[in-house]
Amino acid sequence: MLTAQAVAGWHFDVDRGPDWMFVRLRPAHDGGAEELALAARIWSILEQSFTYRLVLELDHIELLQSCLIAQLVMLSKRIHSHGGMLRLCGLSPGNQQVLHVCRLEGCLPNYDNRGDAVMGTQRPLQPR
């Protein structure tokens, strides 16, 4: 696993599996997170590895803010245009609700863990 300061305000843990890249986002505690370059930096990692299947592990993200959501949507579109896929895992219940309210569950599917994300295993629907 490679850990690096990817862009101002963010650290990445990058791991490669068969046909997949795994990136865990961790906000740096040295100032405000700048989401503007986030999608471009993650895209660069994917291009360098010639892999366009990505699992973003977001268990360290307290609140999905609109700037970060916009970067995730932009990254998703870019990945899909190259025949790849983006899956999220580790979102808190509150962040899952944010995606639901924004109607982005289809664009940014969330899974419980890395293994479920790779396999595309959805958890059973629960009554509301």
Backbone as numpy.savetxt, mean C-alpha at the origin, in Angstrom:
# Nx Ny Nz CAx CAy CAz Cx Cy Cz
15.28 -8.33 4.02 14.43 -7.16 4.02 15.33 -5.93 4.02
14.99 -4.97 3.21 15.73 -3.73 3.08 14.93 -2.62 3.72
15.57 -1.85 4.60 14.93 -0.70 5.21 15.64 0.55 4.72
14.87 1.52 4.28 15.48 2.75 3.76 14.53 3.92 3.95
15.11 5.13 4.04 14.27 6.32 3.99 13.95 6.51 2.53
12.72 6.32 2.17 12.32 6.32 0.78 12.09 7.74 0.27
11.31 8.49 0.96 11.04 9.88 0.64 10.92 10.62 1.97
11.00 11.92 1.91 10.92 12.72 3.13 9.67 12.35 3.92
9.86 12.00 5.17 8.74 11.69 6.04 8.35 10.22 6.09
8.99 9.38 5.29 8.61 7.97 5.23 9.83 7.06 5.24
9.68 5.93 5.92 10.63 4.83 5.84 9.89 3.67 5.18
10.61 2.87 4.41 10.04 1.67 3.77 10.79 0.46 4.28
10.08 -0.62 4.49 10.69 -1.94 4.62 10.30 -2.65 3.34
11.27 -3.04 2.55 11.01 -3.66 1.25 11.46 -5.11 1.30
10.59 -5.99 0.86 10.87 -7.41 0.83 10.36 -7.96 -0.49
11.05 -8.92 -1.04 10.63 -9.51 -2.31 10.29 -10.97 -2.10
9.15 -11.36 -2.66 8.75 -12.75 -2.66 8.63 -13.20 -4.09
8.28 -14.44 -4.32 8.11 -14.89 -5.70 6.98 -14.09 -6.38
7.34 -13.32 -7.38 6.40 -12.55 -8.19 5.73 -11.39 -7.47
6.12 -11.07 -6.25 5.50 -10.00 -5.48 6.56 -9.16 -4.81
6.25 -7.87 -4.65 7.03 -6.98 -3.80 6.17 -6.64 -2.60
6.80 -6.55 -1.45 6.11 -6.20 -0.21 6.77 -4.94 0.34
5.96 -3.92 0.56 6.48 -2.66 1.09 5.66 -2.29 2.32
6.34 -2.18 3.45 5.69 -1.71 4.67 6.03 -0.24 4.83
5.00 0.60 4.86 5.19 2.04 5.04 5.22 2.35 6.53
6.20 3.15 6.91 6.29 3.63 8.29 6.57 5.12 8.26
5.69 5.91 8.87 5.96 7.35 8.92 7.22 7.62 9.73
8.07 8.49 9.23 9.24 8.91 10.00 8.77 9.88 11.07
9.47 9.91 12.16 9.08 10.79 13.27 9.92 12.06 13.28
10.44 12.43 12.11 11.30 13.60 12.03 10.63 14.75 11.27
9.32 14.78 11.31 8.62 15.87 10.63 7.40 15.35 9.92
6.75 16.22 9.19 5.54 15.86 8.46 5.82 14.96 7.29
4.92 14.04 7.05 5.07 13.12 5.92 4.69 13.83 4.63
5.52 13.69 3.63 5.25 14.29 2.33 4.84 13.19 1.36
3.54 13.11 1.10 3.03 12.04 0.26 3.24 12.30 -1.23
3.63 13.52 -1.61 3.66 13.88 -3.02 4.58 13.01 -3.85
5.68 12.52 -3.30 6.63 11.71 -4.06 6.51 10.23 -3.73
5.56 9.86 -2.90 5.45 8.49 -2.44 5.17 7.50 -3.56
4.17 7.77 -4.38 3.82 6.87 -5.48 4.98 6.72 -6.45
5.65 7.80 -6.76 6.78 7.75 -7.70 7.91 6.90 -7.14
8.19 7.00 -5.85 9.28 6.22 -5.25 8.94 4.73 -5.22
7.72 4.41 -4.86 7.31 3.00 -4.85 7.33 2.45 -6.27
6.87 3.24 -7.24 6.90 2.81 -8.64 8.34 2.51 -9.06
9.26 3.33 -8.64 10.67 3.12 -8.97 11.17 1.78 -8.43
10.76 1.44 -7.22 11.14 0.15 -6.63 10.60 -0.99 -7.48
9.35 -0.87 -7.92 8.74 -1.92 -8.74 9.45 -2.05 -10.08
9.76 -0.93 -10.72 10.45 -0.97 -12.01 11.83 -1.61 -11.89
12.54 -1.31 -10.82 13.87 -1.88 -10.62 13.83 -3.39 -10.44
12.73 -3.88 -9.92 12.61 -5.32 -9.66 11.88 -6.06 -10.78
11.37 -5.31 -11.77 10.59 -5.89 -12.87 9.40 -6.69 -12.37
8.83 -6.23 -11.27 7.65 -6.86 -10.67 6.58 -5.81 -10.50
5.37 -6.12 -10.95 4.28 -5.17 -10.86 3.13 -5.70 -10.01
3.46 -6.56 -9.07 2.50 -7.03 -8.08 3.01 -6.55 -6.73
2.19 -5.77 -6.06 2.62 -5.11 -4.84 1.62 -5.30 -3.72
2.15 -5.66 -2.55 1.37 -5.65 -1.32 1.94 -4.53 -0.46
1.10 -3.55 -0.15 1.49 -2.47 0.75 0.97 -2.81 2.14
1.89 -2.90 3.08 1.54 -3.21 4.46 1.41 -1.89 5.22
0.19 -1.60 5.66 -0.12 -0.29 6.22 -0.48 -0.34 7.69
0.03 -1.33 8.40 -0.32 -1.47 9.81 0.28 -0.38 10.69
1.24 0.40 10.19 1.82 1.50 10.96 1.18 2.85 10.64
0.16 2.85 9.80 -0.49 4.10 9.41 -1.68 4.33 10.34
-1.61 5.40 11.12 -2.69 5.69 12.07 -3.95 6.18 11.38
-3.78 7.09 10.40 -4.93 7.65 9.70 -4.60 7.85 8.23
-5.42 7.27 7.37 -5.27 7.48 5.93 -5.75 8.88 5.60
-4.83 9.77 5.31 -5.20 11.13 4.96 -5.39 11.22 3.45
-6.08 12.27 3.02 -6.45 12.40 1.62 -5.23 12.43 0.69
-4.14 13.05 1.10 -2.93 13.08 0.25 -2.39 11.68 0.04
-2.36 10.88 1.10 -1.87 9.51 0.99 -2.82 8.67 0.14
-4.11 8.83 0.33 -5.09 8.09 -0.47 -4.92 8.42 -1.95
-4.72 9.69 -2.26 -4.52 10.10 -3.66 -3.28 9.43 -4.25
-2.21 9.34 -3.47 -0.99 8.69 -3.95 -1.23 7.19 -4.18
-2.00 6.56 -3.30 -2.31 5.13 -3.46 -3.16 4.89 -4.70
-4.13 5.76 -4.96 -4.96 5.62 -6.16 -4.11 5.80 -7.41
-3.24 6.80 -7.42 -2.37 7.05 -8.56 -1.44 5.84 -8.80
-0.89 5.31 -7.73 -0.02 4.14 -7.85 -0.80 2.93 -8.36
-2.01 2.74 -7.87 -2.84 1.64 -8.32 -3.10 1.71 -9.82
-3.44 2.90 -10.31 -3.70 3.07 -11.75 -2.46 2.77 -12.57
-1.32 3.22 -12.10 -0.08 2.99 -12.84 0.26 1.49 -12.87
0.10 0.83 -11.75 0.38 -0.61 -11.67 -0.57 -1.37 -12.59
-1.87 -1.05 -12.54 -2.84 -1.75 -13.38 -2.58 -1.52 -14.87
-2.09 -0.35 -15.22 -1.80 -0.08 -16.64 -0.63 -0.92 -17.16
0.13 -1.52 -16.25 1.22 -2.42 -16.63 0.87 -3.88 -16.35
-0.42 -4.16 -16.18 -0.87 -5.54 -15.99 -0.61 -6.08 -14.61
-0.32 -5.22 -13.64 -0.02 -5.68 -12.29 -1.20 -5.51 -11.37
-0.94 -5.65 -10.07 -1.99 -5.46 -9.08 -1.42 -4.92 -7.79
-2.24 -4.12 -7.13 -1.91 -3.54 -5.84 -2.92 -4.04 -4.83
-2.40 -4.54 -3.73 -3.26 -4.96 -2.63 -2.71 -4.38 -1.34
-3.60 -4.03 -0.44 -3.23 -3.49 0.86 -3.45 -4.55 1.92
-2.72 -4.44 3.00 -3.02 -5.28 4.16 -2.67 -4.52 5.43
-3.29 -4.93 6.51 -2.98 -4.37 7.81 -3.68 -3.08 8.16
-4.67 -2.68 7.38 -5.37 -1.44 7.71 -6.17 -1.60 9.01
-6.16 -0.58 9.81 -6.98 -0.57 11.03 -8.45 -0.49 10.63
-9.35 -0.88 11.53 -10.78 -0.76 11.22 -11.16 0.68 10.84
-10.58 1.67 11.48 -10.88 3.05 11.15 -10.45 3.40 9.73
-9.27 2.92 9.33 -8.78 3.19 7.97 -9.57 2.40 6.93
-10.05 1.22 7.29 -10.93 0.47 6.39 -12.21 1.26 6.16
-12.70 1.89 7.21 -13.91 2.71 7.08 -13.66 3.92 6.18
-12.46 4.51 6.28 -12.12 5.64 5.41 -12.21 5.21 3.95
-11.64 4.05 3.61 -11.72 3.56 2.23 -13.16 3.29 1.81
-13.95 2.77 2.75 -15.36 2.49 2.46 -16.11 3.79 2.16
-15.92 4.80 2.99 -16.59 6.08 2.79 -16.18 6.71 1.46
-14.91 6.53 1.09 -14.41 7.07 -0.19 -14.75 6.18 -1.38
-15.38 5.05 -1.10 -15.76 4.07 -2.12 -14.55 3.59 -2.92
-13.49 3.26 -2.20 -12.25 2.83 -2.84 -11.88 1.38 -2.53
-12.80 0.63 -1.95 -12.49 -0.76 -1.62 -12.14 -1.59 -2.84
-12.77 -1.29 -3.99 -12.48 -2.03 -5.22 -11.13 -1.66 -5.80
-10.79 -0.40 -5.74 -9.52 0.09 -6.27 -8.36 -0.28 -5.35
-8.60 -0.25 -4.05 -7.56 -0.51 -3.05 -8.03 -1.61 -2.10
-8.07 -2.86 -2.58 -8.57 -3.93 -1.72 -7.64 -4.17 -0.53
-8.24 -4.40 0.62 -7.51 -4.63 1.86 -7.70 -6.07 2.32
-6.62 -6.64 2.83 -6.62 -8.01 3.34 -6.06 -7.98 4.75
-6.32 -9.05 5.49 -5.87 -9.10 6.87 -4.36 -9.15 7.01
-3.70 -9.88 6.09 -2.26 -10.06 6.21 -1.64 -10.28 4.83
-0.34 -10.36 4.80 0.41 -10.51 3.55 0.00 -11.78 2.79
-0.14 -12.88 3.48 -0.51 -14.14 2.83 -1.87 -14.07 2.17
-2.85 -13.50 2.87 -4.19 -13.35 2.29 -4.15 -12.42 1.08
-3.33 -11.38 1.15 -3.24 -10.43 0.03 -2.67 -11.12 -1.21
-1.65 -11.92 -1.04 -1.06 -12.63 -2.18 -2.06 -13.60 -2.78
-2.76 -14.32 -1.93 -3.71 -15.33 -2.41 -5.03 -14.71 -2.85
-5.29 -13.48 -2.48 -6.56 -12.84 -2.82 -7.70 -13.37 -1.98
-7.38 -13.88 -0.80 -8.37 -14.46 0.08 -9.15 -13.37 0.79
-10.43 -13.30 0.51 -11.29 -12.31 1.17 -11.86 -12.93 2.44
-12.00 -12.11 3.44 -12.66 -12.61 4.64 -14.15 -12.64 4.40
-14.87 -13.50 5.09 -16.32 -13.59 4.85 -17.00 -12.25 5.15
-18.02 -11.97 4.35 -18.79 -10.75 4.59 -19.51 -10.86 5.93
-19.50 -9.78 6.67 -20.16 -9.77 7.96 -21.39 -8.88 7.88
-22.45 -9.28 8.55 -23.64 -8.43 8.53 -23.36 -7.11 9.20
-24.04 -6.08 8.74 -23.85 -4.72 9.33 -24.79 -4.49 10.47
